[in-house]
CSV table of C-alpha atoms in Angstrom, one decimal:
chain,number,residue,atom,x,y,z
W,1,MET,CA,-13.0,-6.7,-0.6
W,2,THR,CA,-15.4,-3.4,-1.3
W,3,GLY,CA,-15.1,-0.3,-2.2
W,4,GLU,CA,-13.9,3.5,-1.1
W,5,GLY,CA,-17.5,4.9,-0.4
W,6,ASP,CA,-18.4,1.3,2.9
W,7,VAL,CA,-16.7,2.2,5.7
W,8,LEU,CA,-16.7,0.6,9.0
W,9,LEU,CA,-14.7,3.4,11.6
W,10,ARG,CA,-14.1,6.5,11.0
W,11,LEU,CA,-11.8,8.4,13.3
W,12,ASP,CA,-12.4,12.6,13.2
W,13,HIS,CA,-9.9,15.1,14.8
W,14,VAL,CA,-9.1,12.0,17.3
W,15,ARG,CA,-7.0,13.7,21.0
W,16,LYS,CA,-5.9,11.8,23.2
W,17,TYR,CA,-4.5,13.7,26.1
W,18,PHE,CA,-1.9,13.1,29.5
W,19,PRO,CA,-2.0,15.4,32.0
W,20,VAL,CA,1.4,15.7,33.9
W,21,LYS,CA,1.6,16.7,37.7
W,22,GLY,CA,4.1,18.4,39.0
W,23,GLY,CA,4.3,21.1,41.5
W,24,ALA,CA,3.3,21.1,45.3
W,25,LEU,CA,3.2,17.2,46.6
W,26,MET,CA,2.4,16.2,41.9
W,27,GLN,CA,-1.4,17.6,42.7
W,28,ARG,CA,-1.3,20.8,39.8
W,29,GLU,CA,-1.8,19.5,36.4
W,30,LYS,CA,1.5,21.4,34.7
W,31,SER,CA,0.8,20.2,31.2
W,32,HIS,CA,0.0,18.0,29.2
W,33,VAL,CA,2.2,14.3,27.0
W,34,HIS,CA,0.0,15.5,23.3
W,35,ALA,CA,0.1,11.2,22.4
W,36,VAL,CA,-2.6,11.5,19.3
W,37,ASP,CA,-3.3,15.1,18.4
W,38,ASP,CA,-5.9,15.1,15.2
W,39,VAL,CA,-5.8,12.1,13.8
W,40,SER,CA,-7.9,11.6,11.1
W,41,LEU,CA,-8.5,7.8,9.6
W,42,GLN,CA,-11.1,5.5,8.0
W,43,VAL,CA,-11.1,1.5,7.6
W,44,ARG,CA,-13.4,0.3,4.7
W,45,ARG,CA,-15.5,-2.9,5.8
W,46,GLY,CA,-13.2,-6.0,4.7
W,47,GLU,CA,-9.6,-4.0,4.6
W,48,THR,CA,-6.6,-4.0,6.2
W,49,LEU,CA,-5.0,-1.2,7.3
W,50,GLY,CA,-1.2,-0.9,8.9
W,51,LEU,CA,-0.2,1.4,11.1
W,52,VAL,CA,3.5,2.0,11.1
W,53,GLY,CA,5.7,4.6,13.2
W,54,GLU,CA,9.0,4.4,16.2
W,55,SER,CA,7.3,3.7,19.2
W,56,GLY,CA,6.4,5.9,21.0
W,57,CYS,CA,4.4,7.9,18.4
W,58,GLY,CA,0.9,7.4,19.5
W,59,LYS,CA,-0.6,4.2,17.7
W,60,SER,CA,-1.5,2.2,20.8
W,61,THR,CA,-3.0,4.7,22.6
W,62,LEU,CA,-4.9,5.6,19.2
W,63,ALA,CA,-6.3,2.1,19.5
W,64,ALA,CA,-7.2,1.8,22.5
W,65,CYS,CA,-9.1,5.3,22.0
W,66,VAL,CA,-11.1,3.3,18.9
W,67,VAL,CA,-11.4,-0.2,21.5
W,68,ARG,CA,-13.2,3.1,24.6
W,69,LEU,CA,-10.7,1.9,27.0
W,70,PHE,CA,-9.3,5.6,26.5
W,71,GLU,CA,-11.7,8.5,26.9
W,72,LEU,CA,-11.2,11.1,24.4
W,73,SER,CA,-9.9,14.4,25.0
W,74,GLY,CA,-11.0,15.4,21.9
W,75,GLY,CA,-12.8,14.0,18.3
W,76,SER,CA,-15.0,11.2,17.1
W,77,ILE,CA,-15.3,7.7,16.6
W,78,THR,CA,-17.9,6.9,14.2
W,79,PHE,CA,-17.7,2.6,14.6
W,80,ASP,CA,-20.0,0.9,11.5
W,81,GLY,CA,-22.8,4.5,11.2
W,82,ARG,CA,-22.8,5.0,15.1
W,83,ASP,CA,-20.9,8.3,17.2
W,84,ILE,CA,-19.0,5.9,19.8
W,85,SER,CA,-17.2,8.6,21.4
W,86,ARG,CA,-19.1,9.5,24.4
W,87,LEU,CA,-21.2,6.0,24.8
W,88,SER,CA,-22.0,5.2,28.1
W,89,ARG,CA,-20.5,1.5,29.6
W,90,ARG,CA,-23.7,0.6,29.3
W,91,ALA,CA,-24.0,2.0,26.0
W,92,LEU,CA,-21.3,0.0,24.7
W,93,ARG,CA,-21.7,-3.2,25.8
W,94,PRO,CA,-22.9,-4.3,22.8
W,95,VAL,CA,-20.7,-2.4,20.3
W,96,ARG,CA,-17.4,-4.2,22.0
W,97,ARG,CA,-18.8,-7.8,20.8
W,98,GLU,CA,-18.5,-6.3,17.5
W,99,LEU,CA,-14.9,-5.0,17.4
W,100,GLN,CA,-12.3,-7.1,19.9
W,101,MET,CA,-8.9,-6.2,20.2
W,102,VAL,CA,-5.7,-8.5,20.5
W,103,PHE,CA,-3.2,-8.0,22.4
W,104,GLN,CA,0.9,-6.9,21.8
W,105,ASP,CA,1.9,-8.9,25.3
W,106,PRO,CA,-0.1,-12.7,24.8
W,107,PHE,CA,2.5,-13.7,27.9
W,108,ALA,CA,0.9,-10.7,30.2
W,109,SER,CA,-3.1,-10.8,28.4
W,110,LEU,CA,-3.8,-13.7,29.8
W,111,ASN,CA,-5.5,-14.5,33.1
W,112,PRO,CA,-2.7,-17.1,34.2
W,113,ARG,CA,-5.7,-18.4,36.6
W,114,LYS,CA,-7.8,-19.6,34.1
W,115,ARG,CA,-7.8,-22.5,32.0
W,116,VAL,CA,-7.5,-21.7,27.9
W,117,GLY,CA,-10.8,-23.3,27.6
W,118,ARG,CA,-12.7,-20.4,30.6
W,119,ILE,CA,-10.2,-17.4,28.9
W,120,ILE,CA,-12.2,-18.1,24.8
W,121,GLY,CA,-15.9,-18.8,26.4
W,122,ASP,CA,-15.5,-16.0,29.1
W,123,PRO,CA,-16.5,-13.1,26.6
W,124,LEU,CA,-19.1,-15.9,25.8
W,125,ARG,CA,-20.6,-15.6,28.7
W,126,ILE,CA,-20.7,-12.1,29.6
W,127,HIS,CA,-22.3,-11.2,26.6
W,128,ARG,CA,-24.8,-14.2,28.1
W,129,LEU,CA,-25.2,-15.6,23.9
W,130,ALA,CA,-24.9,-18.9,24.5
W,131,SER,CA,-25.6,-21.7,27.8
W,132,GLU,CA,-22.7,-23.6,29.3
W,133,LYS,CA,-22.9,-26.6,26.8
W,134,GLN,CA,-23.3,-24.5,23.9
W,135,ILE,CA,-20.1,-22.2,24.6
W,136,ASP,CA,-18.1,-25.3,25.6
W,137,ALA,CA,-18.9,-27.1,21.3
W,138,GLN,CA,-18.2,-23.7,20.6
W,139,VAL,CA,-14.1,-22.6,22.7
W,140,ARG,CA,-13.5,-26.2,20.3
W,141,GLU,CA,-14.0,-25.2,16.8
W,142,LEU,CA,-12.5,-21.3,17.7
W,143,LEU,CA,-9.3,-23.6,19.4
W,144,SER,CA,-9.3,-25.6,15.8
W,145,ARG,CA,-10.0,-22.4,13.9
W,146,VAL,CA,-7.0,-20.9,15.2
W,147,GLY,CA,-4.6,-24.4,14.4
W,148,LEU,CA,-4.7,-25.1,18.2
W,149,SER,CA,-5.8,-28.7,19.8
W,150,PRO,CA,-9.9,-28.5,21.2
W,151,GLU,CA,-8.1,-30.5,24.1
W,152,HIS,CA,-5.7,-27.5,25.3
W,153,MET,CA,-8.9,-26.0,26.3
W,154,HIS,CA,-8.3,-28.1,29.8
W,155,ARG,CA,-5.5,-26.5,29.8
W,156,TYR,CA,-3.5,-23.5,31.7
W,157,PRO,CA,-2.1,-20.1,29.8
W,158,TYR,CA,2.2,-21.4,31.4
W,159,GLU,CA,2.2,-24.0,29.4
W,160,PHE,CA,1.9,-22.8,26.1
W,161,SER,CA,4.1,-21.1,23.3
W,162,GLY,CA,4.5,-17.4,22.9
W,163,GLY,CA,3.0,-18.2,19.7
W,164,GLN,CA,0.0,-20.5,20.7
W,165,ARG,CA,-0.5,-18.5,23.2
W,166,GLN,CA,-1.1,-15.2,20.9
W,167,ARG,CA,-3.5,-18.6,18.9
W,168,ILE,CA,-5.7,-18.5,22.5
W,169,GLY,CA,-5.9,-15.0,22.2
W,170,VAL,CA,-6.4,-14.8,18.6
W,171,ALA,CA,-9.2,-17.2,19.4
W,172,ARG,CA,-11.3,-15.1,22.2
W,173,ALA,CA,-11.6,-12.3,20.3
W,174,LEU,CA,-13.3,-13.7,17.7
W,175,ALA,CA,-15.1,-15.9,20.0
W,176,LEU,CA,-17.9,-12.6,19.8
W,177,ARG,CA,-18.0,-12.8,15.7
W,178,PRO,CA,-16.3,-9.5,15.6
W,179,LYS,CA,-16.2,-7.0,12.4
W,180,LEU,CA,-13.6,-5.8,13.1
W,181,ILE,CA,-10.0,-6.2,15.0
W,182,VAL,CA,-8.1,-3.8,16.8
W,183,ALA,CA,-4.3,-5.4,16.3
W,184,ASP,CA,-2.1,-4.2,18.5
W,185,GLU,CA,1.7,-5.2,17.7
W,186,PRO,CA,0.3,-8.3,17.7
W,187,VAL,CA,3.8,-10.1,16.8
W,188,SER,CA,6.2,-8.6,17.7
W,189,ALA,CA,6.9,-10.6,20.9
W,190,LEU,CA,7.0,-13.1,19.3
W,191,ASP,CA,10.6,-14.8,17.9
W,192,VAL,CA,11.1,-14.1,14.2
W,193,SER,CA,10.4,-17.8,13.3
W,194,ILE,CA,6.7,-17.8,14.6
W,195,GLN,CA,6.1,-14.1,14.0
W,196,ALA,CA,5.0,-15.9,10.4
W,197,GLN,CA,2.8,-17.7,11.0
W,198,ILE,CA,0.4,-16.1,13.2
W,199,VAL,CA,0.0,-12.9,10.5
W,200,ASN,CA,-0.5,-16.3,7.6
W,201,LEU,CA,-3.3,-17.1,10.2
W,202,LEU,CA,-4.9,-14.0,10.3
W,203,ALA,CA,-4.9,-13.1,6.7
W,204,GLU,CA,-6.6,-16.7,6.8
W,205,LEU,CA,-9.0,-15.3,9.4
W,206,GLN,CA,-9.8,-11.9,7.3
W,207,GLN,CA,-10.6,-14.3,4.1
W,208,GLU,CA,-12.7,-16.6,6.0
W,209,LEU,CA,-14.6,-14.6,7.8
W,210,ALA,CA,-14.3,-11.3,6.2
W,211,LEU,CA,-13.0,-9.3,9.2
W,212,THR,CA,-11.1,-5.8,8.9
W,213,TYR,CA,-8.1,-5.2,10.5
W,214,LEU,CA,-7.2,-1.9,12.3
W,215,PHE,CA,-2.9,-3.7,12.2
W,216,ILE,CA,-0.6,-1.7,14.0
W,217,ALA,CA,3.0,-3.2,13.8
W,218,HIS,CA,6.6,-0.5,13.7
W,219,ASP,CA,7.4,-3.8,11.7
W,220,LEU,CA,7.4,-2.2,7.9
W,221,GLY,CA,8.9,-5.8,7.1
W,222,VAL,CA,5.5,-7.8,8.5
W,223,VAL,CA,2.8,-5.2,7.8
W,224,ARG,CA,3.9,-5.0,4.1
W,225,HIS,CA,2.0,-9.1,3.4
W,226,VAL,CA,-1.4,-8.1,5.3
W,227,SER,CA,-2.4,-4.6,5.1
W,228,ASP,CA,-3.5,-2.9,1.5
W,229,ARG,CA,-3.2,0.3,3.2
W,230,ILE,CA,-0.5,2.2,4.7
W,231,ALA,CA,-1.1,5.5,7.3
W,232,VAL,CA,2.5,6.1,9.0
W,233,MET,CA,2.0,7.7,12.8
W,234,TYR,CA,5.7,10.4,13.8
W,235,LEU,CA,5.3,11.7,17.5
W,236,GLY,CA,0.6,12.0,17.5
W,237,LYS,CA,-0.2,13.0,13.4
W,238,ILE,CA,-0.8,10.8,11.0
W,239,VAL,CA,1.7,12.2,8.2
W,240,GLU,CA,1.4,9.7,5.2
W,241,LEU,CA,-1.6,7.3,3.9
W,242,SER,CA,-1.8,5.3,1.5
W,243,PRO,CA,-2.4,1.9,-0.9
W,244,ALA,CA,0.8,-0.1,1.1
W,245,GLU,CA,2.0,-1.3,-2.9
W,246,ASP,CA,2.3,2.6,-3.9
W,247,PHE,CA,4.0,3.7,-0.2
W,248,TYR,CA,6.4,1.2,-0.9
W,249,ALA,CA,7.2,1.7,-4.0
W,250,GLN,CA,7.6,5.5,-3.7
W,251,PRO,CA,7.1,7.0,-0.4
W,252,ILE,CA,6.1,10.8,0.2
W,253,HIS,CA,6.8,12.1,4.1
W,254,PRO,CA,10.4,12.3,4.3
W,255,TYR,CA,9.7,10.6,7.6
W,256,SER,CA,8.2,6.5,5.9
W,257,GLU,CA,11.3,7.5,3.3
W,258,ALA,CA,14.3,7.4,6.6
W,259,LEU,CA,11.5,4.3,8.3
W,260,LEU,CA,12.1,2.1,5.0
W,261,SER,CA,15.4,3.3,4.4
W,262,ALA,CA,16.4,0.7,7.5
W,263,VAL,CA,13.5,-2.4,6.2
W,264,PRO,CA,16.1,-5.3,6.0
W,265,ILE,CA,16.5,-6.7,2.3
W,266,PRO,CA,17.6,-9.6,1.9
W,267,ASP,CA,19.7,-9.3,-1.6
W,268,PRO,CA,23.5,-9.3,-0.6
W,269,ASP,CA,24.0,-6.7,-4.5
W,270,ARG,CA,21.0,-4.3,-4.0
W,271,SER,CA,21.7,-4.0,0.2
W,272,GLU,CA,24.7,-2.6,-0.3
W,273,ARG,CA,23.8,0.2,-3.5
W,274,ARG,CA,21.1,1.5,-1.3
W,275,GLN,CA,21.4,4.2,1.7
W,276,GLN,CA,19.7,3.9,4.6
W,277,ILE,CA,18.8,7.4,6.7
W,278,VAL,CA,19.4,8.3,9.2
W,279,LEU,CA,17.2,10.3,11.2
W,280,GLU,CA,19.3,12.9,13.3
W,281,GLY,CA,18.5,13.5,17.4
W,282,ASP,CA,16.0,12.5,19.8
W,283,VAL,CA,11.7,12.2,18.7
W,284,PRO,CA,10.8,15.9,20.3
W,285,SER,CA,8.9,15.2,24.2
W,286,PRO,CA,4.8,14.9,22.8
W,287,ILE,CA,4.9,17.1,25.7
W,288,THR,CA,6.4,20.0,23.8
W,289,PRO,CA,6.0,19.1,20.8
W,290,PRO,CA,7.4,21.4,17.7
W,291,SER,CA,5.8,24.0,16.6
W,292,GLY,CA,4.9,23.4,12.5
W,293,CYS,CA,6.3,20.2,11.0
W,294,ARG,CA,6.8,18.1,14.0
W,295,PHE,CA,9.3,16.6,11.9
W,296,HIS,CA,11.3,19.1,11.2
W,297,PRO,CA,13.7,19.4,14.1
W,298,ARG,CA,14.7,15.9,11.9
W,299,CYS,CA,13.8,15.9,8.9
W,300,ARG,CA,17.4,16.5,6.1
W,301,TYR,CA,15.0,18.5,3.6
W,302,ALA,CA,14.3,21.2,6.3
W,303,THR,CA,13.4,24.7,5.9
W,304,ASP,CA,11.9,28.4,7.7
W,305,ILE,CA,9.0,26.7,6.3
W,306,CYS,CA,8.5,23.8,8.3
W,307,ALA,CA,9.2,25.5,11.5
W,308,ARG,CA,6.1,27.8,10.8
W,309,GLN,CA,3.9,26.2,9.9
W,310,GLU,CA,2.4,22.6,9.8
W,311,PRO,CA,1.3,20.8,6.3
W,312,PRO,CA,-1.9,19.8,5.5
W,313,LEU,CA,-2.4,15.9,4.6
W,314,VAL,CA,-2.9,16.4,0.6
W,315,ASP,CA,-3.8,13.7,-2.1
W,316,TYR,CA,-0.9,14.0,-4.4
W,317,ALA,CA,-2.2,10.9,-5.9
W,318,ASN,CA,-5.5,9.1,-5.7
W,319,GLY,CA,-5.2,8.1,-2.2
W,320,HIS,CA,-1.7,8.6,-1.5
W,321,LEU,CA,-2.2,10.7,1.4
W,322,ALA,CA,0.5,13.1,3.3
W,323,ALA,CA,1.8,16.8,5.5
W,324,CYS,CA,4.2,17.8,3.9
W,325,HIS,CA,6.0,20.6,2.4
W,326,HIS,CA,9.0,19.2,0.4
W,327,PRO,CA,7.2,15.7,-0.1
W,328,LEU,CA,9.4,13.8,-2.7
W,329,ASN,CA,9.0,11.1,-5.6
W,330,LEU,CA,6.4,13.7,-7.5
W,331,ASP,CA,8.7,14.0,-10.4
W,332,ARG,CA,8.3,9.9,-10.7
W,333,ARG,CA,5.3,8.8,-10.3
W,334,SER,CA,2.9,5.9,-11.1
W,335,PRO,CA,-0.1,6.5,-9.9
W,336,VAL,CA,-2.3,3.2,-8.1
W,337,ASP,CA,-6.2,3.2,-9.2
W,338,ALA,CA,-7.7,3.7,-5.4
W,339,THR,CA,-11.0,2.5,-7.2
W,340,ALA,CA,-9.9,-0.6,-8.0
W,341,PRO,CA,-10.5,-3.6,-6.0
W,342,LEU,CA,-9.2,-4.2,-2.9
W,343,ARG,CA,-6.2,-7.1,-2.7
W,344,SER,CA,-6.3,-9.7,-0.4
W,345,PRO,CA,-3.9,-10.8,2.2
W,346,MET,CA,-3.6,-13.9,1.6
W,347,ASP,CA,-2.3,-12.7,-2.1
W,348,ARG,CA,0.9,-11.8,-0.2
W,349,PRO,CA,1.5,-14.4,1.9
W,350,ALA,CA,4.6,-14.1,4.8
W,351,ALA,CA,7.1,-16.3,2.8
W,352,ALA,CA,9.6,-14.0,3.6
W,353,LEU,CA,9.6,-14.6,8.0
W,354,ILE,CA,10.5,-18.2,7.7
W,355,PRO,CA,7.2,-19.8,9.5
W,356,THR,CA,8.4,-23.1,11.4
W,357,ASN,CA,6.9,-25.8,13.6
W,358,GLU,CA,6.4,-23.8,16.7
W,359,GLU,CA,7.0,-26.0,20.1
W,360,GLY,CA,4.6,-27.8,21.3
W,361,PRO,CA,2.8,-27.0,25.2
W,362,ASN,CA,5.1,-28.1,28.0
W,363,GLU,CA,4.4,-30.9,29.6
W,364,GLN,CA,4.0,-31.2,33.4
C-alpha cells in the first residue's frame, strides 16, 4: 500500500443531474434530479475505498460517472494524472483498458447468448491485444484465477449459480489488466452464504495484482471487511469520509451513526444494550433537496442553522472528514494516524459472512 500522495482517481466537484420533463406532451424540461451533487473524492493507488449509503443516494450513478457511462453535468474526473471528464469516445478507449467495472446483477450483466469464453475474451478482441490462440489461453488462466474450471469457458451463463456468474464478471473485468476496478454492489444480489467467497476473492486479487477498488455497497458489514477508507453518501452528497477503523469506532455524522446502529451484532448481550436509531420520515426528493444540510429533516440533532446553511466537509482528525454542524464523538476521540501505511483487506478476511460451497453448474 502507498501513501496519501499517490492518488489514482480524483473527483473534483462532480455533479450529475437528470432532467425531469413536464408540461405539454412531456417535452418541456421542468426540473432536475440531483443524483450526484458536488462530490469530491480521492482514491489512492492500491487501496479500497468503500462508498456506502441508502438506496437512491447516488452511489451507482457516481460509479457510472467514474467509468464514463454517464456524461458529467459538472466537475471533473482525473484518472492516473489525466483528466478524462470530457474525452471523446475514441480518446477514452485506451483509458477503459485501465478502468473496469464489476456490475451489481450477475444475471443481467452477462450476455445469455454468448459462451463464457467469448464473454471474457471479448475485451481482448475489442482492444486487439492478442491473437485467438492467446485469447483462449488467457481466458483459461482468468477462469482459474477466479476459482472456476477452464472447461467452463464452453458453457453459457444460465448454467452457473449467481456466485459463479459474478466470478465470471470479475474475470471479464480482469481481462485487460486494469489499474482500478469499480465494484458496484458486487455481492448484494447474492445469497449471504456466497457473499464472503466473492469478497475474499476480490481481496486476494487485489494483493496478487496490485488492484485499486472503488467498492460500492449498502451493507456496512460487508464494506468493513474490504475497505481501507469509508465514504458515506446521502442524497447526492458525501457527508463523511474516514479511515475504516476510525469510522466504525467513532462516527462523526449523525447519518453514519444511524447506519451503524442498524448493523447486526453477533453478540446478543451487546445487541440488547445497543440503541438502534430509527430515522423518522422519508428520504427527501432529489428533485427538490432540502436547504442547508440535506439530512436535517431526519436528524435528531438538527437546529436552525442546519436548515439555513450547508455544512462544509471538515477534517476533524487526521483524515476523518464530516459535513455536520453538530459533529459527534469529538470529546472521546483517539485519532488514527492517516500517514500510516494502509492495511491490506486480506488482514481483515470476511470470516463473519460464513462462506459455504457454491452450487456447481447445472448439468444439462
